[in-house]
CSV table of C-alpha atoms in Angstrom, one decimal:
chain,number,residue,atom,x,y,z
A,1,UNK,CA,0.0,0.0,0.0
A,2,UNK,CA,2.8,2.4,0.8
A,3,UNK,CA,4.2,1.8,-2.7
A,4,UNK,CA,0.9,2.7,-4.3
A,5,UNK,CA,0.7,5.9,-2.3
A,6,UNK,CA,4.3,6.6,-3.4
A,7,UNK,CA,3.3,6.2,-7.0
A,8,UNK,CA,0.3,8.4,-6.7
A,9,UNK,CA,2.2,11.1,-5.0
A,10,UNK,CA,5.1,10.9,-7.5
A,11,UNK,CA,2.5,11.3,-10.3
A,12,UNK,CA,1.0,14.3,-8.5
A,13,UNK,CA,-2.2,12.4,-7.9
A,14,UNK,CA,-4.3,12.5,-4.7
A,15,UNK,CA,-5.9,9.1,-4.2
A,16,UNK,CA,-8.2,7.9,-1.4
A,17,UNK,CA,-6.3,4.9,-0.1
A,18,UNK,CA,-9.0,4.3,2.4
A,19,UNK,CA,-10.8,2.4,-0.4
A,20,UNK,CA,-8.4,-0.5,0.0
A,21,UNK,CA,-9.3,-0.7,3.7
A,22,UNK,CA,-13.0,-0.6,2.9
A,23,UNK,CA,-12.6,-3.4,0.4
A,24,UNK,CA,-10.8,-5.8,2.7
A,25,UNK,CA,-11.7,-5.1,6.3
A,26,UNK,CA,-14.9,-7.1,6.3
A,27,UNK,CA,-13.4,-10.0,4.4
A,28,UNK,CA,-9.8,-10.7,5.5
A,29,UNK,CA,-8.0,-12.9,3.1
A,30,UNK,CA,-10.6,-12.4,0.4
A,31,UNK,CA,-8.2,-10.8,-2.1
A,32,UNK,CA,-5.8,-13.7,-1.8
A,33,UNK,CA,-8.6,-16.2,-2.6
A,34,UNK,CA,-9.6,-14.1,-5.6
A,35,UNK,CA,-6.2,-13.4,-7.1
A,36,UNK,CA,-4.3,-16.5,-6.0
A,37,UNK,CA,-0.7,-16.5,-4.9
A,38,UNK,CA,1.0,-15.7,-8.3
A,39,UNK,CA,-0.9,-12.4,-9.0
A,40,UNK,CA,-0.3,-9.0,-7.6
A,41,UNK,CA,-2.7,-6.2,-6.7
A,42,UNK,CA,-3.5,-3.5,-9.3
A,43,UNK,CA,-3.9,0.1,-8.4
A,44,UNK,CA,-7.2,1.2,-10.1
A,45,UNK,CA,-10.5,3.1,-9.6
A,46,UNK,CA,-9.3,6.7,-9.9
A,47,UNK,CA,-12.8,8.2,-10.0
A,48,UNK,CA,-12.2,10.4,-6.9
A,49,UNK,CA,-8.5,11.1,-7.6
A,50,UNK,CA,-7.2,14.7,-8.1
A,51,UNK,CA,-4.3,15.3,-10.4
A,52,UNK,CA,-1.7,18.0,-10.7
A,53,UNK,CA,0.5,20.0,-8.3
A,54,UNK,CA,-2.2,22.6,-7.4
A,55,UNK,CA,-3.8,22.8,-4.0
A,56,UNK,CA,-7.5,22.0,-3.7
A,57,UNK,CA,-10.3,22.9,-1.4
A,58,UNK,CA,-13.5,21.2,-0.4
A,59,UNK,CA,-14.6,18.2,1.7
A,60,UNK,CA,-12.9,14.9,0.9
A,61,UNK,CA,-12.1,11.6,2.8
A,62,UNK,CA,-14.3,9.6,5.1
A,63,UNK,CA,-14.4,11.4,8.4
A,64,UNK,CA,-12.3,8.9,10.4
A,65,UNK,CA,-9.5,9.4,7.9
A,66,UNK,CA,-9.9,13.1,7.3
A,67,UNK,CA,-6.8,15.3,7.5
A,68,UNK,CA,-6.8,18.4,9.8
A,69,UNK,CA,-6.5,20.8,6.8
A,70,UNK,CA,-9.7,19.3,5.4
A,71,UNK,CA,-11.5,19.7,8.7
A,72,UNK,CA,-10.3,23.3,8.9
A,73,UNK,CA,-11.2,24.2,5.3
A,74,UNK,CA,-7.6,25.0,4.4
A,75,UNK,CA,-6.0,24.2,1.0
A,76,UNK,CA,-4.9,20.5,0.7
A,77,UNK,CA,-2.7,18.5,-1.6
A,78,UNK,CA,-1.0,15.1,-1.8
A,79,UNK,CA,-0.1,15.0,2.0
A,80,UNK,CA,-3.7,14.2,2.8
A,81,UNK,CA,-2.9,10.7,1.4
A,82,UNK,CA,-0.1,10.4,4.0
A,83,UNK,CA,-2.5,11.2,6.8
A,84,UNK,CA,-4.8,8.6,5.4
A,85,UNK,CA,-2.0,6.1,5.4
A,86,UNK,CA,-1.1,6.6,9.0
A,87,UNK,CA,-4.8,6.2,10.1
A,88,UNK,CA,-5.1,3.1,8.0
A,89,UNK,CA,-1.9,1.5,9.3
A,90,UNK,CA,-3.3,1.9,12.8
A,91,UNK,CA,-6.6,0.4,11.7
A,92,UNK,CA,-4.8,-2.6,10.1
A,93,UNK,CA,-2.7,-3.1,13.2
A,94,UNK,CA,-5.5,-3.0,15.8
A,95,UNK,CA,-8.8,-3.3,13.9
A,96,UNK,CA,-10.1,0.0,15.3
A,97,UNK,CA,-9.9,3.6,14.2
A,98,UNK,CA,-7.4,5.9,15.8
A,99,UNK,CA,-9.9,8.8,15.4
A,100,UNK,CA,-13.3,7.2,15.6
A,101,UNK,CA,-16.5,9.2,15.3
A,102,UNK,CA,-18.3,9.9,18.6
A,103,UNK,CA,-22.0,9.5,19.1
A,104,UNK,CA,-23.2,13.1,18.9
A,105,UNK,CA,-26.4,15.1,18.3
A,106,UNK,CA,-25.2,16.4,15.0
A,107,UNK,CA,-22.3,16.3,12.5
A,108,UNK,CA,-20.7,19.5,13.7
A,109,UNK,CA,-20.5,18.2,17.3
A,110,UNK,CA,-19.0,14.9,16.0
A,111,UNK,CA,-16.5,16.9,14.0
A,112,UNK,CA,-15.5,19.0,17.1
A,113,UNK,CA,-15.1,15.9,19.3
A,114,UNK,CA,-13.0,14.1,16.7
A,115,UNK,CA,-10.8,17.2,16.3
A,116,UNK,CA,-10.5,17.4,20.1
A,117,UNK,CA,-9.2,13.8,20.1
A,118,UNK,CA,-6.6,14.8,17.5
A,119,UNK,CA,-5.4,17.6,19.8
A,120,UNK,CA,-5.3,15.2,22.8
A,121,UNK,CA,-3.2,12.6,21.0
A,122,UNK,CA,-1.0,14.8,18.8
A,123,UNK,CA,-0.7,17.9,20.9
A,124,UNK,CA,-2.0,21.4,20.0
A,125,UNK,CA,-1.6,22.6,16.5
A,126,UNK,CA,1.1,25.2,15.8
A,127,UNK,CA,0.2,28.9,16.1
A,128,UNK,CA,1.0,29.4,12.4
A,129,UNK,CA,-1.7,27.0,11.4
A,130,UNK,CA,-4.2,28.7,13.7
A,131,UNK,CA,-3.4,32.1,12.2
A,132,UNK,CA,-4.5,30.9,8.7
A,133,UNK,CA,-7.9,29.6,9.9
A,134,UNK,CA,-11.1,30.6,8.1
A,135,UNK,CA,-14.3,31.3,10.1
A,136,UNK,CA,-15.2,27.6,9.6
A,137,UNK,CA,-11.9,26.5,11.1
A,138,UNK,CA,-12.3,28.8,14.1
A,139,UNK,CA,-15.4,26.9,15.0
A,140,UNK,CA,-13.2,24.1,16.4
A,141,UNK,CA,-11.4,26.4,18.9
A,142,UNK,CA,-12.1,28.4,22.0
A,143,UNK,CA,-10.7,31.9,22.3
A,144,UNK,CA,-7.7,30.6,24.3
A,145,UNK,CA,-6.8,28.2,21.4
A,146,UNK,CA,-8.1,25.1,23.1
A,147,UNK,CA,-10.3,22.6,21.3
A,148,UNK,CA,-14.0,23.0,21.8
A,149,UNK,CA,-14.9,19.4,21.5
A,150,UNK,CA,-14.7,16.7,24.2
A,151,UNK,CA,-12.3,13.8,24.1
A,152,UNK,CA,-11.0,11.2,26.6
A,153,UNK,CA,-7.9,12.1,28.6
A,154,UNK,CA,-5.6,9.9,26.6
A,155,UNK,CA,-2.2,10.2,24.8
A,156,UNK,CA,-0.9,8.4,21.7
A,157,UNK,CA,1.2,6.2,24.0
A,158,UNK,CA,-1.7,5.3,26.3
A,159,UNK,CA,-3.9,4.4,23.2
A,160,UNK,CA,-1.1,2.2,21.9
A,161,UNK,CA,-0.8,0.4,25.2
A,162,UNK,CA,-4.6,-0.2,25.5
A,163,UNK,CA,-4.8,-1.3,21.8
A,164,UNK,CA,-2.0,-3.8,22.3
A,165,UNK,CA,-3.8,-5.2,25.4
A,166,UNK,CA,-7.2,-5.5,23.7
A,167,UNK,CA,-5.8,-7.2,20.6
A,168,UNK,CA,-3.3,-9.3,22.5
A,169,UNK,CA,-0.6,-8.1,20.1
A,170,UNK,CA,3.0,-8.0,21.3
A,171,UNK,CA,5.6,-5.4,20.6
A,172,UNK,CA,8.3,-7.3,22.3
A,173,UNK,CA,10.6,-4.4,23.2
A,174,UNK,CA,10.2,-0.8,24.0
A,175,UNK,CA,12.2,0.1,20.9
A,176,UNK,CA,9.6,-1.5,18.7
A,177,UNK,CA,6.8,0.5,20.2
A,178,UNK,CA,8.8,3.7,19.8
A,179,UNK,CA,9.6,2.9,16.2
A,180,UNK,CA,5.9,2.3,15.5
A,181,UNK,CA,4.9,5.6,17.2
A,182,UNK,CA,7.7,7.5,15.3
A,183,UNK,CA,6.3,6.1,12.0
A,184,UNK,CA,2.7,7.2,13.0
A,185,UNK,CA,3.9,10.6,14.0
A,186,UNK,CA,5.7,11.1,10.7
A,187,UNK,CA,2.3,10.6,8.9
A,188,UNK,CA,0.0,12.4,11.4
A,189,UNK,CA,1.4,16.0,11.6
A,190,UNK,CA,-0.7,19.1,11.9
A,191,UNK,CA,1.2,20.9,9.2
A,192,UNK,CA,1.0,19.0,5.9
A,193,UNK,CA,4.4,20.3,4.8
A,194,UNK,CA,6.0,18.4,7.8
A,195,UNK,CA,4.5,15.0,6.9
A,196,UNK,CA,6.9,12.5,5.4
A,197,UNK,CA,6.5,11.7,1.8
A,198,UNK,CA,5.5,8.2,0.7
A,199,UNK,CA,9.0,7.6,-0.7
A,200,UNK,CA,10.6,8.6,2.6
A,201,UNK,CA,8.3,6.3,4.5
A,202,UNK,CA,9.4,3.4,2.4
A,203,UNK,CA,12.8,3.6,4.2
A,204,UNK,CA,11.3,4.3,7.6
A,205,UNK,CA,13.0,1.9,10.2
A,206,UNK,CA,9.6,0.5,11.3
A,207,UNK,CA,8.5,-0.3,7.8
A,208,UNK,CA,11.9,-1.8,6.8
A,209,UNK,CA,11.9,-4.1,9.8
A,210,UNK,CA,8.2,-5.0,9.6
A,211,UNK,CA,7.9,-5.6,5.9
């Protein structure tokens, strides 16, 4: 999957990789039964793709994979795919979303709660990002810059620990957990310009060791 994102980004194409997760999550192993062991996956279905190096605006991505710049109605480009990738890797690892939708009275409240969880797990967004916000983006923040929504008192480290316990997965040594969190943090940054590119992630220590 990382290679496919790398290809799309190299070709200046924004592609919703969440589609692969949607196709396989309910039927694990179904692709192997369909294509056999001597075939390879084909990257296709570009109906929702965007091409070119220009930045875009507007709502994209399923909410649980939505990048912060999309939530905040800021211009977005190929780095939204990297945010998707980080969210999907977490989902593949633990079978649950890192930023799930809360049960709320309306979509705006659900958006604010999801955004508040991002702040809780990733830390507050940089001031430079807040300075560029549109009136829509300002709806997510109080006057003091804190998030308006409600979220559990958790950190990325505590969510990893609870996810490992629930799934009975084992990251044998502390270094492995740290390598995984470093990979996730490289994909989930507030500022899209600080996100690692797909080609950079191909040589990430956690990817190299795991794949």
